[in-house]
Short mmCIF file of C-alpha atoms and ligand atoms in Angstrom, two decimals:
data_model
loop_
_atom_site.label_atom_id
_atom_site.label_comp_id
_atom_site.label_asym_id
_atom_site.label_seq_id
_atom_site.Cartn_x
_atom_site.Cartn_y
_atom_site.Cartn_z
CA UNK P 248 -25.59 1.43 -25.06
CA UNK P 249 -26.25 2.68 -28.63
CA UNK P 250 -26.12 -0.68 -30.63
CA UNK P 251 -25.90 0.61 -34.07
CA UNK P 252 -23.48 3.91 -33.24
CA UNK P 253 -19.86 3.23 -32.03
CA UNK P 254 -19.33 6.38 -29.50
CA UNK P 255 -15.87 7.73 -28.76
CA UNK P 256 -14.95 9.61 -25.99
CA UNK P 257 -11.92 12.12 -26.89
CA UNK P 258 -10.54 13.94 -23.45
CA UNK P 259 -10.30 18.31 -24.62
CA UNK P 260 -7.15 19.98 -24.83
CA UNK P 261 -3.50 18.55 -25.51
CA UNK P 262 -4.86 14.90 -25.73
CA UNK P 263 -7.22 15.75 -28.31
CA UNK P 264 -4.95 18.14 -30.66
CA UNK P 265 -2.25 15.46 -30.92
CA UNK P 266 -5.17 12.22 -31.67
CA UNK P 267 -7.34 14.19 -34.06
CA UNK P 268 -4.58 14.19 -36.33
CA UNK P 269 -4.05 10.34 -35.57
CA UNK P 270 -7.67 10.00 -35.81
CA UNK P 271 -7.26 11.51 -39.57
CA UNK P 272 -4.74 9.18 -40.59
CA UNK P 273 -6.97 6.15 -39.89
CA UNK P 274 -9.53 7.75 -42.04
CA UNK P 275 -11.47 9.07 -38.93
CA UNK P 276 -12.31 12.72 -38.88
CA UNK P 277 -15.67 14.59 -37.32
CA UNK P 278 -18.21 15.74 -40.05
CA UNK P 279 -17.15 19.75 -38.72
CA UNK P 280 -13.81 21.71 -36.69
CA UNK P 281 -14.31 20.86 -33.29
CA UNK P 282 -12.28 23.92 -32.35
CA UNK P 283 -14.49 25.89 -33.72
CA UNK P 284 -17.91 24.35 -32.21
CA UNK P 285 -19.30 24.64 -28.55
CA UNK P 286 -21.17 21.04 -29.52
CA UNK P 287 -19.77 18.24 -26.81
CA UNK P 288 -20.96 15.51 -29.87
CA UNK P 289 -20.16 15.60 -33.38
CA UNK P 290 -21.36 13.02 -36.30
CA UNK P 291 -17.67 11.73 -38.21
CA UNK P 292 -17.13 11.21 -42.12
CA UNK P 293 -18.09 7.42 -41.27
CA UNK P 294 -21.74 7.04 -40.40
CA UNK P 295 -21.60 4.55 -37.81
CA UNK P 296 -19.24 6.83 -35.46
CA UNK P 297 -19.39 9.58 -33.08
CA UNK P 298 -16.99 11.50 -30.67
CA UNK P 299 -17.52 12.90 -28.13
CA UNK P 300 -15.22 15.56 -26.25
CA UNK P 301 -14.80 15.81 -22.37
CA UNK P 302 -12.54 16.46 -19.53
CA UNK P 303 -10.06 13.63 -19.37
CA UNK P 304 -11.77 12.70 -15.56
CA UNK P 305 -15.17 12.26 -17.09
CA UNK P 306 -14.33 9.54 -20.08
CA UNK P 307 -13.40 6.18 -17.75
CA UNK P 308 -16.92 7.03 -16.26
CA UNK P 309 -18.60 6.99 -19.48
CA UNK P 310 -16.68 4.22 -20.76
CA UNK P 311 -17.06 1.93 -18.03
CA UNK P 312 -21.05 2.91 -17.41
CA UNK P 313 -21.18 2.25 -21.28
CA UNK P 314 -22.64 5.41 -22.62
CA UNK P 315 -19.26 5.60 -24.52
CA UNK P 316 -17.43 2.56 -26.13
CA UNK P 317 -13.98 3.96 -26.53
CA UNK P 318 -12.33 6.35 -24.53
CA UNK P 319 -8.97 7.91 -24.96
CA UNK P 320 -7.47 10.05 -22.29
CA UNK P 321 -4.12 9.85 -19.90
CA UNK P 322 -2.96 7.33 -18.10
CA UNK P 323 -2.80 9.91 -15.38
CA UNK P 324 -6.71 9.74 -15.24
CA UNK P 325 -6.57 6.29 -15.11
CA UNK P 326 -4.47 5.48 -12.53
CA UNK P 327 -6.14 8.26 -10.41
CA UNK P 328 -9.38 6.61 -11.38
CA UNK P 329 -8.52 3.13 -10.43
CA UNK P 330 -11.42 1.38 -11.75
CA UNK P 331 -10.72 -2.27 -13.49
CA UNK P 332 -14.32 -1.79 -14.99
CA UNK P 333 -13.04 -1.68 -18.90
CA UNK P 334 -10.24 -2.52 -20.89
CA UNK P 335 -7.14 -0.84 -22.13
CA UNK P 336 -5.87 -2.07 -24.99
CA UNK P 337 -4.01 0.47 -26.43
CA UNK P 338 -1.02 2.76 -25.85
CA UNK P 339 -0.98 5.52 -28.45
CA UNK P 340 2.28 7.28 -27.41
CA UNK P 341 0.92 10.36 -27.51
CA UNK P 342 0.61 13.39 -24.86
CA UNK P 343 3.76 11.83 -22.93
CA UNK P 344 5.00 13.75 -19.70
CA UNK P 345 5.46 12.24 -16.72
CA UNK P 346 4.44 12.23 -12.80
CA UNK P 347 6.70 13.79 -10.26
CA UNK P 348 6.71 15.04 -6.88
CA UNK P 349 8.15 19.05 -7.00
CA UNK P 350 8.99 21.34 -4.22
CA UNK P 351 10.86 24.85 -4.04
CA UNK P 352 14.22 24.88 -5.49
CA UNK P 353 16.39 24.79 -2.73
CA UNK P 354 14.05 23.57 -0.08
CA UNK P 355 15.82 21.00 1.92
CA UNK P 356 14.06 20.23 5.54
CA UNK P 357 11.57 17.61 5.38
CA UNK P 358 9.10 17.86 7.90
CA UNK P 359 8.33 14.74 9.60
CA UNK P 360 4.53 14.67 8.16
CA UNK P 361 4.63 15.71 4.38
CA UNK P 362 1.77 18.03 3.28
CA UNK P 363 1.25 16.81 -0.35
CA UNK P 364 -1.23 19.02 -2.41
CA UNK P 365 -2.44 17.23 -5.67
CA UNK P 366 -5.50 16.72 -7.76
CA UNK P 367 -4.30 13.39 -8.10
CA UNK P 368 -4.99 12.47 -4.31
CA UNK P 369 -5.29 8.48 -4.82
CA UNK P 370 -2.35 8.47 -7.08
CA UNK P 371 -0.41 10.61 -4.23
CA UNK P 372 -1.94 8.26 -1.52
CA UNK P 373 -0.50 4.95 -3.12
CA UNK P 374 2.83 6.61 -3.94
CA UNK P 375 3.55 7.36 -0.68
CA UNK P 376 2.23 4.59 1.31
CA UNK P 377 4.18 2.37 -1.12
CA UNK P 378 6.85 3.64 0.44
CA UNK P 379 5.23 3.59 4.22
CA UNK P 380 5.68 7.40 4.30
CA UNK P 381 2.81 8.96 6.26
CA UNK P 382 1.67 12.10 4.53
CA UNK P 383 -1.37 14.26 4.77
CA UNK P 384 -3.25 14.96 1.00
CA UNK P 385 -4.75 18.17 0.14
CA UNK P 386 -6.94 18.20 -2.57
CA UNK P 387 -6.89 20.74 -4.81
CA UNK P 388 -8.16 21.45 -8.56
CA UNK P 389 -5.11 23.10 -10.58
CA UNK P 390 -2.58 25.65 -9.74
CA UNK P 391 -1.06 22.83 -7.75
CA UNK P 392 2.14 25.22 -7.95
CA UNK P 393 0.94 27.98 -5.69
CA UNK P 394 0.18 25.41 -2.77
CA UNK P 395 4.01 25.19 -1.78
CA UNK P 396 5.05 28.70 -2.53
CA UNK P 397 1.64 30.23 -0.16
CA UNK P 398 3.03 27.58 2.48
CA UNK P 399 -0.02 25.48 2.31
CA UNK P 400 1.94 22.34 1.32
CA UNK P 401 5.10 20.72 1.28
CA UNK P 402 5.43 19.66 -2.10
CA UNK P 403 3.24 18.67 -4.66
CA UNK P 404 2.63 15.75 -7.24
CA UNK P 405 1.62 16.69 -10.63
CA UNK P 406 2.23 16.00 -14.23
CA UNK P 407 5.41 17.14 -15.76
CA UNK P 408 5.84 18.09 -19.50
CA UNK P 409 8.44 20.51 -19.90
CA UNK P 410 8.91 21.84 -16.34
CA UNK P 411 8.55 24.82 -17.41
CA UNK P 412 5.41 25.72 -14.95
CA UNK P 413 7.39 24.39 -12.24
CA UNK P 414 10.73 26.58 -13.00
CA UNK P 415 8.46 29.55 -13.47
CA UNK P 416 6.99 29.16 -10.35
CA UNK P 417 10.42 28.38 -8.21
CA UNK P 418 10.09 24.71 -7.70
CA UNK P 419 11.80 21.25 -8.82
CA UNK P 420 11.05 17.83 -9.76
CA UNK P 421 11.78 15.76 -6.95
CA UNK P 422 10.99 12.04 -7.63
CA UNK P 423 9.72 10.16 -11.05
CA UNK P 424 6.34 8.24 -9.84
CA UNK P 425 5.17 7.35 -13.41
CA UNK P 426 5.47 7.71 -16.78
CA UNK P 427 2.00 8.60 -18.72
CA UNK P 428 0.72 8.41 -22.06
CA UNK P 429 -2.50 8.35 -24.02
CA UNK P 430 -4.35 5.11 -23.54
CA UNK P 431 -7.42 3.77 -25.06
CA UNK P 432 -9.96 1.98 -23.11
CA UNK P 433 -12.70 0.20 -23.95
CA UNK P 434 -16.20 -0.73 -22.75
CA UNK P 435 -16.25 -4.40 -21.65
CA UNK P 436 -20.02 -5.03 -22.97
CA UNK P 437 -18.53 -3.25 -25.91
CA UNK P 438 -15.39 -5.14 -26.58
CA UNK P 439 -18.27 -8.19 -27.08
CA UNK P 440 -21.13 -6.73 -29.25
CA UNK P 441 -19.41 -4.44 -31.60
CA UNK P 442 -16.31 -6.97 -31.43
CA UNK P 443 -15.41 -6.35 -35.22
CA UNK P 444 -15.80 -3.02 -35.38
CA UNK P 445 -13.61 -2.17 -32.44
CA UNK P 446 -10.62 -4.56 -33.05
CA UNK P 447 -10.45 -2.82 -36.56
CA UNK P 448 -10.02 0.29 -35.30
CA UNK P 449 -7.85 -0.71 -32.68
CA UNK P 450 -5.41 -2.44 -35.52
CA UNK P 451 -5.61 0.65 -37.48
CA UNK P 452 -4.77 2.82 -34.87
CA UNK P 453 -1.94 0.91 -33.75
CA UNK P 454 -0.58 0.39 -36.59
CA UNK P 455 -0.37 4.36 -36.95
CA UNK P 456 1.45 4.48 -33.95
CA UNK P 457 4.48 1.98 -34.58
CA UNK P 458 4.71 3.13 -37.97
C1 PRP D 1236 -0.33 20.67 -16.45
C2 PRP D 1236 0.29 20.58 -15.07
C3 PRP D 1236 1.26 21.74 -15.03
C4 PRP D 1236 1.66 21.86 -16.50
C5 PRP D 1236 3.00 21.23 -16.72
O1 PRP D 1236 -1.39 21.55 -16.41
O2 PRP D 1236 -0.70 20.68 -14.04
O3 PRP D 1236 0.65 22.91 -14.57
O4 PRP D 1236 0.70 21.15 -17.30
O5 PRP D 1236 3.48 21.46 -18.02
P1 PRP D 1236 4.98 21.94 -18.27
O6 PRP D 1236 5.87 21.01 -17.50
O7 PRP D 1236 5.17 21.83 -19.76
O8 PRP D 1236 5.08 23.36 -17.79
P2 PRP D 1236 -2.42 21.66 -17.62
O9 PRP D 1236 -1.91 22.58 -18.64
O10 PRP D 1236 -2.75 20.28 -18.09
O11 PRP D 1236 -3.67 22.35 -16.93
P3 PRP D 1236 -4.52 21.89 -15.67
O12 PRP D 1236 -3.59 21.78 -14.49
O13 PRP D 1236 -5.51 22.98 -15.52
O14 PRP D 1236 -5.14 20.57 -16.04
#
């Protein structure tokens, strides 16, 4: 752990073009356009801070290992994660959409052994042995949609925003398993040494967020 830097880990794409802008109005913004840079670390107008940007799945590793302090990313990646190895203090409200099982529109036999293809296998695994359904997982990486039009799945559970990916591809939201948000989380060792500096930042931002 960096003692002197505090190190945030931002998670690329949606999540980080709604916080930047929350990030400016706690007087937090990185020393150049992130856009516009293939750099993974940028310096910040405030000495003592850095961000870093990743794929969502990447920052409760970093944050819990400790080579980041802060992370902010989905609560989608942390409920697939499932670690208890850092805090989460914070929900920022931002990046909302929820988790939903989806299969083709119209689609009404239900096989007796659901074939579920995700990228959210351990999420999909406790949903449905919460409910002592049997069901066999397939992992797969994105373009969750195609698994149940080519046949190789049942249905799928993925993140919902506007539905319109699902309606484009011919399939429906099915059941509500969560809703998800951007959450901050925070490295435990962290939370201790840089104690000050962290619950500042945490009051600022959520003060920005009920306001
Ligand atoms: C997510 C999700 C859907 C889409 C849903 O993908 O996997 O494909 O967004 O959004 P909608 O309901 O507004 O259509 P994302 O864009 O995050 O890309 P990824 O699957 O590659 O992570």
């Amino acid at each position: 752990m960096n003692d002197k830097k505090l190190v945030i880990a931002l998670t690329k794409g949606r999540i980080l073009e709604e916080v930047l802008p929350l990030l400016e109005t706690v007087g937090l913004s990185p020393a150049e356009d992130i856009n516009k840079s293939r750099k993974l670390i940028f310096d910040t107008n405030l000495e003592d801070i850095q961000l870093m940007i990743l794929r969502g799945s990447d920052v409760p590793t970093y944050v819990e290992l400790g080579s980041a302090d802060i992370g902010i990313t989905g609560k989608d990646i942390l409920m697939e994660n499932g670690s208890d190895g850092y805090y989460e203090p914070l929900d920022l409200k931002l990046a909302t959409c929820r988790l939903m099982t989806a299969a083709p529109v119209n689609q009404t036999t239900t096989p007796k052994r659901l074939r579920v293809a995700s990228k959210f296998v351990n999420i999909a695994k406790n949903y449905f042995s919460g409910q002592g359904r049997q069901v066999d997982i397939i992992k797969l990486n994105g373009a969750l949609e195609l698994a149940p039009i080519m046949g190789l799945a049942d249905c799928i559970v993925d993140i919902v925003d506007t539905g319109n990916t699902l309606k484009a591809n011919g399939l429906e939201t099915r059941e509500h398993i969560a809703d998800v948000s951007t959450r901050v989380i925070v490295n435990k060792a962290a939370m201790k040494i840089k104690h000050d500096r962290i619950q500042s930042l945490l009051e600022r931002l959520s003060e920005a967020v009920s306001d």
